[in-house]
Coordinates of C-alpha atoms in Angstrom, one line a residue:
Chain A
M10 CA 7.7 -14.6 2.3
L11 CA 8.3 -14.4 -1.4
L12 CA 7.5 -18.1 -2.0
R13 CA 4.1 -17.7 -0.5
H14 CA 3.4 -15.3 -3.4
S15 CA 3.0 -16.4 -6.9
G16 CA 4.7 -13.7 -8.8
F17 CA 7.8 -15.7 -9.8
A18 CA 5.9 -18.9 -10.4
L19 CA 3.4 -16.9 -12.4
A20 CA 6.2 -15.7 -14.6
L21 CA 7.3 -19.2 -15.2
A22 CA 3.7 -20.2 -16.0
I23 CA 3.5 -17.5 -18.6
A24 CA 6.7 -18.5 -20.2
L25 CA 5.8 -22.2 -20.3
G26 CA 2.0 -22.0 -20.6
A27 CA 2.0 -21.1 -24.3
H28 CA 3.9 -24.2 -25.1
L29 CA 1.9 -26.7 -23.1
A30 CA -1.1 -28.3 -24.6
A31 CA -4.0 -29.8 -22.7
Q32 CA -2.8 -33.1 -21.3
N33 CA -4.9 -34.0 -18.3
A34 CA -8.6 -34.0 -18.1
A35 CA -9.8 -31.6 -15.3
A36 CA -10.4 -33.5 -12.1
P37 CA -13.9 -32.9 -10.7
R38 CA -13.8 -30.9 -7.5
P39 CA -16.1 -31.1 -4.5
A40 CA -18.8 -28.4 -4.4
P41 CA -17.7 -25.5 -2.3
P42 CA -19.7 -24.5 0.8
P43 CA -22.2 -21.5 0.8
V44 CA -20.8 -18.0 1.4
G45 CA -22.7 -15.8 3.8
G46 CA -25.6 -18.3 3.5
C47 CA -25.7 -17.7 -0.3
P48 CA -24.8 -20.0 -3.2
P49 CA -21.0 -20.2 -3.9
V50 CA -21.3 -19.0 -7.5
P51 CA -20.8 -15.2 -8.2
A52 CA -24.0 -14.7 -10.2
A53 CA -26.3 -16.5 -7.7
F54 CA -24.4 -15.1 -4.7
H55 CA -25.0 -11.6 -6.2
T56 CA -28.8 -12.0 -6.3
C57 CA -29.0 -13.7 -2.9
A58 CA -26.6 -11.3 -1.2
L59 CA -28.5 -8.1 -2.3
E60 CA -31.7 -9.7 -0.9
K61 CA -30.0 -10.5 2.4
A62 CA -28.5 -7.0 2.7
K63 CA -32.0 -5.5 2.8
T64 CA -32.6 -7.1 6.3
F65 CA -29.1 -7.1 7.8
T66 CA -28.1 -4.2 10.1
P67 CA -24.4 -4.0 10.1
P68 CA -22.4 -3.2 13.3
R69 CA -21.6 0.5 13.7
T70 CA -18.4 2.5 14.4
R71 CA -18.2 4.9 17.3
S72 CA -19.3 7.6 14.9
G73 CA -22.3 5.6 13.7
K74 CA -21.1 4.5 10.3
P75 CA -21.4 0.9 9.1
D76 CA -18.3 -0.9 10.6
L77 CA -16.4 -2.7 7.8
Q78 CA -13.2 -2.8 9.7
G79 CA -11.1 -5.9 10.0
F80 CA -9.2 -8.5 7.9
W81 CA -10.8 -9.9 4.8
R82 CA -10.1 -12.3 2.0
G83 CA -11.7 -12.6 -1.5
R84 CA -13.9 -15.6 -1.9
L85 CA -15.7 -16.9 -5.1
S86 CA -12.8 -15.4 -7.0
Q87 CA -9.8 -16.6 -8.9
S88 CA -7.1 -14.8 -10.8
F89 CA -7.1 -16.8 -14.0
S90 CA -10.0 -14.9 -15.7
V91 CA -12.8 -12.8 -14.5
E92 CA -14.8 -14.4 -17.3
G93 CA -14.4 -17.8 -15.7
V94 CA -12.5 -20.8 -16.8
R95 CA -14.2 -23.5 -18.9
G96 CA -13.2 -27.1 -19.1
D97 CA -12.0 -26.8 -22.7
E98 CA -9.5 -24.1 -21.8
P99 CA -6.1 -25.6 -22.7
L100 CA -4.4 -24.2 -19.5
V101 CA -6.7 -26.3 -17.4
G102 CA -4.6 -29.3 -18.4
S103 CA -1.2 -27.5 -18.0
D104 CA 1.5 -29.3 -16.1
V105 CA 2.7 -26.0 -14.6
M106 CA 0.2 -24.2 -12.4
P107 CA -2.9 -25.6 -14.1
W108 CA -5.9 -23.4 -14.2
E109 CA -9.0 -24.4 -12.4
I110 CA -12.5 -24.5 -13.8
A111 CA -14.4 -21.6 -12.4
P112 CA -17.6 -19.7 -13.1
P113 CA -17.4 -16.1 -14.3
M114 CA -17.3 -13.2 -11.9
V115 CA -18.9 -11.1 -14.5
V116 CA -22.5 -10.9 -13.5
D117 CA -23.6 -8.3 -16.0
P118 CA -23.9 -8.9 -18.9
P119 CA -25.6 -12.1 -18.1
D120 CA -23.4 -14.2 -20.5
G121 CA -20.5 -13.6 -18.1
R122 CA -18.3 -12.0 -20.9
I123 CA -16.7 -8.6 -20.9
P124 CA -18.5 -6.5 -23.5
Y125 CA -15.3 -5.6 -25.5
Q126 CA -15.5 -3.6 -28.7
P127 CA -14.4 -5.8 -31.6
W128 CA -10.9 -4.3 -31.8
A129 CA -10.2 -5.1 -28.1
V130 CA -11.3 -8.8 -28.2
P131 CA -8.0 -10.2 -29.6
I132 CA -6.1 -8.1 -27.0
G133 CA -7.7 -9.4 -23.8
R134 CA -8.9 -13.0 -23.3
I135 CA -5.5 -14.7 -23.5
G136 CA -4.7 -12.6 -26.5
V137 CA -2.1 -10.1 -27.4
N138 CA -1.7 -8.9 -23.8
Y139 CA -1.2 -12.4 -22.5
S140 CA 1.2 -13.6 -25.2
Q141 CA 3.3 -10.5 -25.8
Y142 CA 3.4 -8.5 -22.5
L143 CA 4.6 -9.1 -19.0
D144 CA 1.8 -9.3 -16.5
P145 CA 2.1 -6.0 -14.6
R146 CA 1.7 -7.9 -11.4
T147 CA 4.6 -10.3 -12.3
A148 CA 6.7 -7.1 -12.8
C149 CA 6.0 -6.4 -9.1
G150 CA 3.5 -3.7 -9.9
S151 CA 0.3 -3.3 -8.0
G152 CA -2.4 -5.9 -8.9
G153 CA -4.5 -2.9 -9.6
V154 CA -8.2 -2.3 -8.9
P155 CA -10.0 -4.6 -8.5
R156 CA -7.5 -7.5 -9.0
L157 CA -5.7 -6.8 -5.8
A158 CA -8.9 -7.7 -3.8
L159 CA -9.3 -11.0 -5.6
Q160 CA -7.6 -13.4 -3.1
D161 CA -4.9 -12.1 -0.8
A162 CA -5.6 -10.8 2.7
N163 CA -6.6 -7.2 3.1
Q164 CA -7.6 -4.9 5.9
I165 CA -10.2 -2.1 6.0
L166 CA -9.7 0.7 8.5
Q167 CA -12.0 3.5 9.3
P168 CA -9.7 6.0 11.0
D169 CA -10.9 8.5 13.6
G170 CA -12.7 11.5 12.1
D171 CA -14.3 9.6 9.1
A172 CA -12.4 11.8 6.6
F173 CA -10.8 8.7 5.0
I174 CA -11.1 5.0 4.7
V175 CA -7.9 3.0 4.3
W176 CA -7.9 -0.3 2.5
L177 CA -4.6 -2.2 2.9
H178 CA -3.7 -5.1 0.7
E179 CA -1.0 -7.6 1.5
D180 CA -0.3 -8.2 -2.2
H181 CA 2.8 -6.1 -2.9
H182 CA 2.1 -3.8 0.0
V183 CA -0.6 -1.9 -1.8
Q184 CA -2.5 0.8 0.1
R185 CA -5.6 2.6 -1.0
V186 CA -6.7 5.8 0.6
I187 CA -10.3 6.6 0.0
A188 CA -11.4 10.2 0.7
M189 CA -14.8 10.3 2.4
D190 CA -14.9 14.1 2.9
G191 CA -16.3 15.2 -0.4
R192 CA -13.1 16.8 -1.5
P193 CA -12.6 17.7 -5.2
A194 CA -11.2 15.2 -7.6
L195 CA -7.6 15.2 -8.7
G196 CA -6.7 17.0 -12.0
T197 CA -7.1 14.6 -14.9
A198 CA -3.3 14.8 -15.8
I199 CA -2.4 13.0 -12.5
K200 CA -2.6 9.3 -13.3
V201 CA -2.0 6.8 -10.5
T202 CA -1.9 3.0 -10.5
N203 CA -4.9 2.5 -8.2
G204 CA -6.8 5.6 -9.2
D205 CA -8.1 8.6 -7.3
S206 CA -10.7 7.1 -5.0
R207 CA -13.5 9.1 -3.4
G208 CA -16.1 7.4 -1.3
R209 CA -19.6 7.9 0.2
W210 CA -22.1 5.9 2.1
D211 CA -25.3 4.9 0.3
G212 CA -27.3 3.5 3.2
N213 CA -25.2 0.7 4.6
T214 CA -23.1 0.4 1.4
L215 CA -19.6 1.9 1.0
V216 CA -19.5 3.3 -2.6
I217 CA -16.0 4.0 -3.9
D218 CA -15.7 6.1 -7.1
S219 CA -12.3 6.0 -8.8
N220 CA -10.8 7.8 -11.8
N221 CA -7.3 8.8 -12.9
F222 CA -6.0 5.3 -13.5
N223 CA -2.8 4.9 -15.5
G224 CA -4.2 1.9 -17.3
Y225 CA -1.1 -0.3 -16.6
N226 CA -3.2 -3.0 -14.8
W227 CA -5.0 -6.1 -15.8
F228 CA -8.1 -7.7 -14.3
D229 CA -6.6 -11.2 -14.3
D230 CA -3.9 -13.5 -15.6
S231 CA -5.6 -13.6 -19.0
G232 CA -4.7 -10.0 -19.8
N233 CA -8.3 -8.7 -19.7
F234 CA -7.9 -5.0 -19.5
Y235 CA -9.0 -1.4 -19.2
T236 CA -7.4 1.8 -20.3
D237 CA -6.4 5.1 -18.6
N238 CA -9.9 6.3 -19.4
V239 CA -11.6 3.8 -17.0
H240 CA -14.1 4.8 -14.3
I241 CA -14.6 2.2 -11.6
V242 CA -17.4 2.2 -9.0
E243 CA -17.0 -0.3 -6.2
R244 CA -19.8 -1.2 -3.7
L245 CA -19.1 -2.9 -0.4
T246 CA -22.2 -4.2 1.5
M247 CA -22.1 -6.4 4.6
I248 CA -24.7 -9.2 4.3
D249 CA -23.7 -10.7 7.7
R250 CA -21.0 -9.9 10.2
D251 CA -18.4 -11.9 8.3
T252 CA -19.3 -11.4 4.7
I253 CA -19.1 -8.4 2.3
H254 CA -20.9 -8.4 -1.1
Y255 CA -18.2 -6.8 -3.3
E256 CA -19.5 -5.3 -6.6
V257 CA -17.3 -3.6 -9.2
R258 CA -18.9 -1.6 -12.0
V259 CA -16.5 -0.9 -14.9
E260 CA -17.1 1.8 -17.4
D261 CA -14.6 2.6 -20.2
P262 CA -16.2 3.7 -23.5
K263 CA -12.8 3.4 -25.2
V264 CA -12.9 -0.4 -24.8
Y265 CA -16.3 -1.7 -24.0
T266 CA -19.7 -1.4 -25.7
R267 CA -21.4 -0.8 -22.3
P268 CA -20.6 -0.7 -18.6
W269 CA -20.3 -4.1 -16.9
T270 CA -20.2 -5.6 -13.5
L271 CA -18.1 -8.0 -11.5
V272 CA -19.1 -9.6 -8.1
W273 CA -17.4 -11.7 -5.5
A274 CA -17.3 -11.9 -1.7
Q275 CA -14.9 -10.7 1.0
V276 CA -15.0 -13.0 4.0
R277 CA -13.6 -12.1 7.4
E278 CA -10.2 -13.6 8.3
K279 CA -10.8 -14.9 11.8
E280 CA -7.4 -16.4 12.6
Q281 CA -6.4 -15.3 16.1
G282 CA -3.8 -12.5 16.1
F283 CA -3.9 -12.2 12.3
E284 CA -1.9 -9.3 10.8
L285 CA -0.9 -8.3 7.3
L286 CA 2.7 -9.2 6.6
E287 CA 5.2 -7.1 4.6
E288 CA 5.2 -8.6 1.1
A289 CA 8.1 -7.0 -0.7
C290 CA 8.3 -8.0 -4.3
R291 CA 10.8 -6.1 -6.3
E292 CA 13.2 -6.3 -3.4
G293 CA 13.2 -10.1 -3.5
Q294 CA 14.1 -12.5 -6.2
R295 CA 12.8 -11.1 -9.4
D296 CA 14.3 -12.7 -12.4
L297 CA 12.6 -11.5 -15.5
G298 CA 15.6 -12.3 -17.7
E299 CA 14.2 -15.3 -19.5
L300 CA 10.9 -13.6 -20.3
M301 CA 12.6 -10.5 -21.6
R302 CA 15.0 -12.5 -23.8
D303 CA 11.9 -14.2 -25.2
G304 CA 10.7 -10.8 -26.4
I305 CA 8.1 -10.3 -23.7
K306 CA 7.6 -6.6 -23.2
F307 CA 6.7 -4.5 -20.2
Y308 CA 3.1 -3.3 -20.3
F309 CA 4.0 0.4 -20.6
D310 CA 3.2 0.9 -24.2
P311 CA 0.0 -1.1 -24.2
P312 CA -1.8 -2.1 -27.4
W313 CA -4.7 0.2 -26.5
R314 CA -2.5 3.3 -26.6
G315 CA -3.7 5.8 -29.2
R316 CA -7.2 4.4 -29.3
Chain B
M26 CA -10.1 35.0 52.8
R27 CA -10.9 37.3 49.9
Q28 CA -8.2 37.8 47.2
G29 CA -7.7 41.2 45.8
P30 CA -7.5 41.6 42.0
T31 CA -3.7 41.8 42.1
N32 CA -3.5 38.5 43.8
V33 CA -5.7 36.8 41.2
L34 CA -3.6 38.3 38.4
L35 CA -0.5 37.1 40.1
A36 CA -1.8 33.6 40.5
V37 CA -2.8 33.5 36.8
L38 CA 0.6 34.7 35.7
L39 CA 2.4 32.2 38.0
S40 CA 0.3 29.4 36.7
L41 CA 1.0 30.3 33.1
A42 CA 4.7 30.5 33.8
A43 CA 4.8 27.3 35.7
T44 CA 2.8 25.2 33.2
P45 CA 3.4 26.3 29.6
A46 CA 2.4 22.9 28.3
A47 CA -1.0 23.1 30.0
A48 CA -1.5 26.6 28.6
Q49 CA -1.0 25.2 25.1
A50 CA -3.1 22.2 25.6
P51 CA -6.3 23.5 24.0
A52 CA -4.5 23.8 20.6
L53 CA -3.8 20.0 20.6
S54 CA -6.6 18.2 18.8
R55 CA -7.4 14.7 20.1
T56 CA -8.9 11.5 18.7
S57 CA -12.1 10.1 20.1
D58 CA -10.0 7.9 22.5
G59 CA -8.2 11.0 23.8
K60 CA -4.8 10.5 22.1
P61 CA -3.1 13.4 20.3
D62 CA -4.5 13.5 16.8
L63 CA -1.5 13.1 14.5
Q64 CA -3.6 12.4 11.4
G65 CA -2.9 14.4 8.3
V66 CA -0.3 14.7 5.5
W67 CA 3.3 15.3 6.8
Q68 CA 6.7 15.9 5.3
V69 CA 10.2 16.9 6.4
L70 CA 11.8 20.2 5.3
N71 CA 15.4 19.1 5.5
T72 CA 18.3 17.5 3.6
A73 CA 18.5 14.3 5.6
A74 CA 17.6 12.2 2.5
W75 CA 20.9 13.3 0.9
D76 CA 23.0 13.2 4.1
I77 CA 21.9 13.0 7.7
Q78 CA 25.1 14.8 8.8
D79 CA 26.4 18.3 8.3
H80 CA 27.4 18.6 4.7
A81 CA 28.4 21.3 2.1
A82 CA 26.6 21.5 -1.1
R83 CA 27.5 19.0 -3.8
L84 CA 26.3 19.1 -7.4
G85 CA 22.6 18.3 -7.1
V86 CA 22.7 18.2 -3.3
P87 CA 21.7 21.1 -1.2
A88 CA 23.9 21.9 1.7
G89 CA 22.4 20.9 5.0
Q90 CA 22.7 20.8 8.7
S91 CA 22.9 17.5 10.6
V92 CA 19.7 15.8 11.9
V93 CA 22.1 13.6 14.0
V94 CA 22.2 14.9 17.5
G95 CA 25.8 16.1 18.0
N96 CA 26.5 15.4 14.3
E97 CA 28.9 12.5 15.0
I98 CA 27.8 8.9 14.3
P99 CA 29.6 6.4 16.6
Y100 CA 30.6 3.9 13.9
T101 CA 33.0 1.1 14.9
P102 CA 36.3 1.4 13.0
A103 CA 35.4 -1.3 10.5
A104 CA 31.9 0.2 10.0
L105 CA 33.4 3.6 9.4
A106 CA 35.6 2.2 6.6
K107 CA 32.5 0.6 5.1
K108 CA 30.6 3.9 5.3
R109 CA 33.4 5.7 3.4
Q110 CA 33.4 3.0 0.8
N111 CA 29.6 3.3 0.5
F112 CA 30.0 7.0 0.0
E113 CA 32.5 6.5 -2.9
S114 CA 30.3 4.0 -4.7
R115 CA 27.0 5.6 -3.8
A116 CA 25.9 6.3 -7.4
T117 CA 25.4 2.6 -7.9
A118 CA 25.5 1.0 -4.5
D119 CA 22.8 3.0 -2.8
P120 CA 19.7 0.7 -2.6
E121 CA 17.6 3.7 -3.6
T122 CA 19.0 3.4 -7.1
K123 CA 17.4 0.0 -7.4
G124 CA 13.9 1.2 -6.5
Y125 CA 13.7 -0.8 -3.3
L126 CA 11.7 0.2 -0.2
P127 CA 14.1 2.6 1.6
G128 CA 13.8 1.2 5.1
V129 CA 13.1 3.0 8.4
P130 CA 13.9 5.7 9.4
R131 CA 15.0 6.7 5.8
I132 CA 11.4 6.6 4.5
M133 CA 10.4 9.2 7.2
Y134 CA 12.7 11.8 5.7
M135 CA 12.5 11.1 2.0
P136 CA 11.4 14.3 0.2
Y137 CA 7.9 13.0 -0.4
P138 CA 4.7 13.4 1.7
F139 CA 3.2 10.7 3.9
Q140 CA -0.1 10.4 5.7
I141 CA -0.9 9.3 9.2
F142 CA -4.1 7.5 10.1
Q143 CA -5.2 6.5 13.6
T144 CA -7.6 3.9 15.0
P145 CA -7.6 2.9 18.7
G146 CA -5.4 -0.1 18.1
Q147 CA -3.4 0.8 15.0
V148 CA -1.6 3.8 13.5
V149 CA -1.0 3.5 9.8
M150 CA 1.5 5.5 7.8
V151 CA 1.0 5.6 4.0
F152 CA 3.9 6.9 2.0
E153 CA 4.0 8.5 -1.5
Y154 CA 7.4 7.0 -2.0
D155 CA 7.1 3.4 -3.3
R156 CA 3.6 3.0 -1.9
G157 CA 5.2 2.2 1.5
V158 CA 3.0 1.3 4.4
R159 CA 3.9 1.1 8.1
N160 CA 1.5 -0.6 10.4
I161 CA 2.2 0.5 13.9
Y162 CA 0.2 -1.6 16.3
T163 CA -0.8 0.2 19.5
N164 CA -3.0 -2.6 20.8
G165 CA -0.5 -3.9 23.3
T166 CA 0.8 -6.7 21.1
Q167 CA 4.5 -7.6 21.1
H168 CA 6.9 -8.1 18.2
P169 CA 6.2 -11.5 16.6
R170 CA 8.8 -14.2 17.2
G171 CA 11.7 -13.7 14.8
P172 CA 13.9 -13.9 13.0
L173 CA 12.2 -11.8 10.3
N174 CA 13.8 -9.6 7.7
W175 CA 11.4 -6.8 6.6
W176 CA 12.3 -3.8 4.6
L177 CA 10.3 -1.5 6.9
G178 CA 10.7 -3.6 10.1
D179 CA 8.1 -4.6 12.6
S180 CA 6.6 -1.6 14.6
R181 CA 4.9 -1.8 18.0
G182 CA 3.8 1.5 19.5
R183 CA 2.5 2.8 22.8
W184 CA 1.6 6.3 24.1
E185 CA 3.7 7.9 26.8
G186 CA 1.6 10.9 27.7
D187 CA 1.2 12.7 24.4
T188 CA 4.2 11.1 22.8
L189 CA 3.8 8.1 20.4
V190 CA 6.7 5.8 21.1
V191 CA 7.4 3.1 18.5
D192 CA 9.8 0.2 18.9
V193 CA 11.0 -1.2 15.5
V194 CA 13.0 -4.3 14.9
Y195 CA 13.5 -7.0 12.2
F196 CA 15.2 -5.2 9.4
T197 CA 17.3 -6.3 6.4
D198 CA 20.9 -5.2 6.0
E199 CA 20.1 -4.0 2.5
T200 CA 18.8 -0.5 3.3
W201 CA 20.8 2.6 4.0
L202 CA 20.1 5.7 6.1
D203 CA 20.7 8.2 3.4
R204 CA 22.3 8.8 0.0
A205 CA 25.7 9.4 1.6
G206 CA 26.3 5.8 2.5
N207 CA 25.3 5.8 6.2
F208 CA 24.1 2.3 6.9
H209 CA 23.1 -0.3 9.5
S210 CA 22.9 -4.1 9.8
E211 CA 19.9 -6.4 10.2
N212 CA 20.3 -6.0 14.0
L213 CA 19.1 -2.4 13.8
H214 CA 16.8 -1.5 16.6
L215 CA 14.9 1.8 16.6
V216 CA 12.9 3.7 19.2
E217 CA 11.0 6.5 17.6
R218 CA 9.2 9.3 19.5
Y219 CA 6.5 11.4 17.8
T220 CA 5.6 14.4 20.0
P221 CA 3.1 17.0 18.8
A222 CA 4.6 20.5 18.9
G223 CA 1.5 22.5 18.2
P224 CA -1.2 21.7 15.6
D225 CA 1.0 21.6 12.6
H226 CA 4.4 20.2 13.8
I227 CA 5.6 16.9 15.2
T228 CA 9.0 16.6 16.8
Y229 CA 10.4 13.3 15.5
E230 CA 13.2 11.7 17.5
V231 CA 14.7 8.3 16.7
T232 CA 17.3 6.4 18.8
V233 CA 19.4 4.2 16.6
E234 CA 20.9 1.1 18.1
D235 CA 22.9 -1.5 16.2
P236 CA 25.9 -3.1 18.0
N237 CA 27.2 -4.6 14.7
V238 CA 27.8 -1.2 13.3
F239 CA 27.8 1.4 16.1
S240 CA 29.7 1.5 19.4
R241 CA 26.7 3.0 21.2
P242 CA 23.1 4.2 20.5
W243 CA 22.7 7.6 18.9
Q244 CA 19.9 9.9 18.0
M245 CA 18.4 11.8 15.1
R246 CA 15.9 14.6 15.7
M247 CA 13.9 16.6 13.2
V248 CA 10.6 18.3 12.6
L249 CA 7.7 16.9 10.6
Y250 CA 5.6 19.7 9.0
R251 CA 1.9 19.4 8.2
R252 CA 1.1 19.9 4.5
K253 CA -1.5 22.7 4.7
E254 CA -2.5 23.0 1.1
P255 CA -6.3 22.4 0.6
N256 CA -6.9 19.1 -1.0
V257 CA -3.3 18.0 -0.6
R258 CA -3.1 14.3 -1.4
V259 CA -0.4 11.6 -1.1
L260 CA 0.1 10.7 -4.7
E261 CA 2.3 8.0 -6.1
Y262 CA 6.0 7.7 -6.8
D263 CA 6.7 4.1 -7.6
P264 CA 10.4 4.1 -8.3
G265 CA 10.6 0.4 -9.5
R266 CA 7.8 0.9 -12.0
L267 CA 9.3 4.2 -13.2
M268 CA 12.7 2.6 -13.7
D269 CA 11.2 -0.3 -15.6
E270 CA 9.2 2.2 -17.7
A271 CA 12.3 4.3 -18.5
G272 CA 14.3 1.1 -19.3
A273 CA 11.5 0.0 -21.7
Q274 CA 11.7 3.4 -23.4
R275 CA 15.4 3.1 -23.9
D276 CA 15.2 -0.4 -25.2
K277 CA 12.6 0.4 -27.9

């Protein structure tokens, strides 16, 4: 079970990655197929999917809500960097877990780059976070929002009564409970890993509004980050029966010059009898010794603290 | 034949006396598929997390009455010796001290709330302690082919009248039943019964079977209480993260 998951291998890659220079030219890869009838690149998918959503009528639950239930997997996504991976990135040629060339998932701003304030640039983007801190996910923490929806299998449930939506993620057995009943927000002193999430329907779109993050999570392997001040709004819209347009708007005036937006797809997992498995992490083989001896720190006193 | 008022009254009284469950039925709320609605935030109010058996107070441990039916656990002689050894070394040997998922049924009576969600084919339990999740499939599927070692086992449920009956197998031998060293092997097999007892209480019974450790099956029984505070939420207690964080503070 553990080997299927990349936590340990990721730790190795971080340890070794810094010492490995580009050695191999990136091999060209075949063009991926369309997703939901839209181009398989986040920015183009985004435009196309929003257009398709205007004419698609999603299936309904018994209570008449759009039915997003089922098993899903992230598509058009990768965990290396939400800003994409370019051919001249040294890790593309790495011998251990080489990165793959990929377009950005950032669709706004149009340049595909996170609009960091100047002080934050050297911390994210394979910077201070990457070189000095242990990836929180490698430490068996939650991947965080929205990273945990990048690739691993997940399940959306719309339990009876419509007071909550449950979003289960196989990655480190993470569960998100989204309150749909208009209840008040948590007090600001209560910080939680995956935020306090409250949802609503905007037409056929599930809108999840989250605050109260503890800021201990990254967007990706590159150490791109937010703080405990972040406000995240996710929008899930079905564009056909098997494809969700997943949009994430990130707002954190402590770190960015403006709000920005990520997009990728969730596609239905259709394997017969598919179920989420228990993915214990801390309970398994977790050897952080080498990393810690190299002076890599836990991401609990992050470099944005005090900003 | 016309009945006089006395006869009618008598008939009503008799029917009430004969079917107390039916008389309570309107209080039991149901899901859209007619099952008892167990949804909500629940928590035990007992000391089973410390010790599932009768025990006097110890420093930091409230005294408590057994949740084990009959109080005695039928350990084999070798297993009883192991239990006593576990108790002596519990400060470091208890898997809870490592921040691991606590296993089932232990996660049910940790002193933290959990929330139950129901769909027609799946009951989901979400735990504040260690972000635990139990997926209880009620869609007629069987346990997958083993062997599997899961920290919270594999749960398949069915409804027997108004009782949710859950069969759980495929455990590890690395979880305990409490902080007092009560334990099991990976051959643990549980049958849990969740029976609504009014709108705000669930009677939780679990039959524990493990021939490697116990000479016969035995039972625990306790009450789950609905958390009634407005806006009560299952928050987050992630023991592994908190241990790492405390360790990082010490090492600074």
